[in-house]
Amino acid sequence: MIDRSHNLFLDILIWSGVLGLIPFSIWLFGNLINLYQEKSYKKLTAIIGILFFGILQPLWLVHWIMLFLILNW
């Protein structure tokens, strides 16, 4: 039985539906906008990289850990 998706956004959509995906997307893109406005390009690049990795790889737990570590960096 496959219980996870290959994509971070699809995984959130599967487990929490549209009602979970919308707040997650707002939170994530809000953080990206704040990092861009603060000119914290190192964090911004790291988050974009982990999101790109999260779209292509089925390692869902690694995505979450890396995302929160980068945001609290």
Coordinates of N, CA and C in Angstrom, one line a residue, residues 12-44:
I12 N 0.1 17.0 0.9 CA -0.7 17.8 1.8 C -2.2 17.8 1.3
L13 N -2.4 17.8 0.0 CA -3.7 17.8 -0.6 C -4.4 16.4 -0.3
I14 N -3.6 15.3 -0.4 CA -4.2 14.0 -0.1 C -4.6 13.9 1.4
W15 N -3.8 14.3 2.3 CA -4.0 14.1 3.7 C -4.9 15.2 4.4
S16 N -4.9 16.4 3.9 CA -5.7 17.4 4.5 C -6.7 18.1 3.6
G17 N -6.7 17.8 2.3 CA -7.6 18.3 1.4 C -7.3 19.8 1.0
V18 N -8.2 20.4 0.3 CA -8.1 21.8 -0.1 C -8.0 22.7 1.1
L19 N -8.7 22.3 2.2 CA -8.8 23.1 3.4 C -7.4 23.1 4.1
G20 N -6.6 22.2 3.9 CA -5.2 22.2 4.4 C -4.2 22.8 3.5
L21 N -4.4 22.6 2.2 CA -3.5 23.1 1.2 C -3.5 24.6 1.1
I22 N -4.7 25.2 1.2 CA -4.8 26.6 1.1 C -4.0 27.3 2.2
P23 N -4.2 27.0 3.5 CA -3.4 27.7 4.6 C -1.9 27.4 4.5
F24 N -1.6 26.2 4.1 CA -0.2 25.9 3.9 C 0.5 26.7 2.8
S25 N -0.2 26.9 1.7 CA 0.3 27.7 0.6 C 0.4 29.1 1.0
I26 N -0.6 29.7 1.7 CA -0.6 31.0 2.2 C 0.6 31.2 3.1
W27 N 0.8 30.3 4.1 CA 1.9 30.4 5.0 C 3.2 30.4 4.3
L28 N 3.4 29.4 3.4 CA 4.6 29.2 2.7 C 5.0 30.4 1.9
F29 N 4.1 30.9 1.0 CA 4.3 32.0 0.2 C 4.4 33.3 0.9
G30 N 3.8 33.4 2.1 CA 4.0 34.6 2.9 C 5.4 34.6 3.5
N31 N 5.9 33.5 3.9 CA 7.3 33.4 4.3 C 8.3 33.8 3.2
L32 N 8.0 33.3 2.0 CA 8.9 33.6 0.9 C 8.9 35.1 0.6
I33 N 7.7 35.7 0.6 CA 7.6 37.1 0.4 C 8.4 37.9 1.5
N34 N 8.2 37.5 2.7 CA 8.9 38.2 3.8 C 10.4 38.0 3.7
L35 N 10.9 36.9 3.3 CA 12.3 36.7 3.1 C 12.8 37.5 2.0
Y36 N 12.0 37.7 0.9 CA 12.4 38.5 -0.2 C 12.5 40.0 0.2
Q37 N 11.5 40.4 1.0 CA 11.5 41.8 1.4 C 12.7 42.1 2.4
E38 N 13.1 41.1 3.2 CA 14.2 41.3 4.1 C 15.5 41.1 3.4
K39 N 15.5 40.8 2.2 CA 16.7 40.5 1.4 C 17.5 39.4 2.0
S40 N 16.9 38.4 2.5 CA 17.5 37.2 3.0 C 17.6 36.2 1.9
Y41 N 18.5 36.4 0.9 CA 18.5 35.6 -0.3 C 19.0 34.2 0.0
K42 N 19.9 34.1 1.0 CA 20.4 32.7 1.3 C 19.3 31.8 1.7
K43 N 18.5 32.3 2.6 CA 17.3 31.4 3.1 C 16.3 31.2 2.0
L44 N 16.1 32.3 1.2 CA 15.1 32.2 0.1 C 15.5 31.1 -0.9

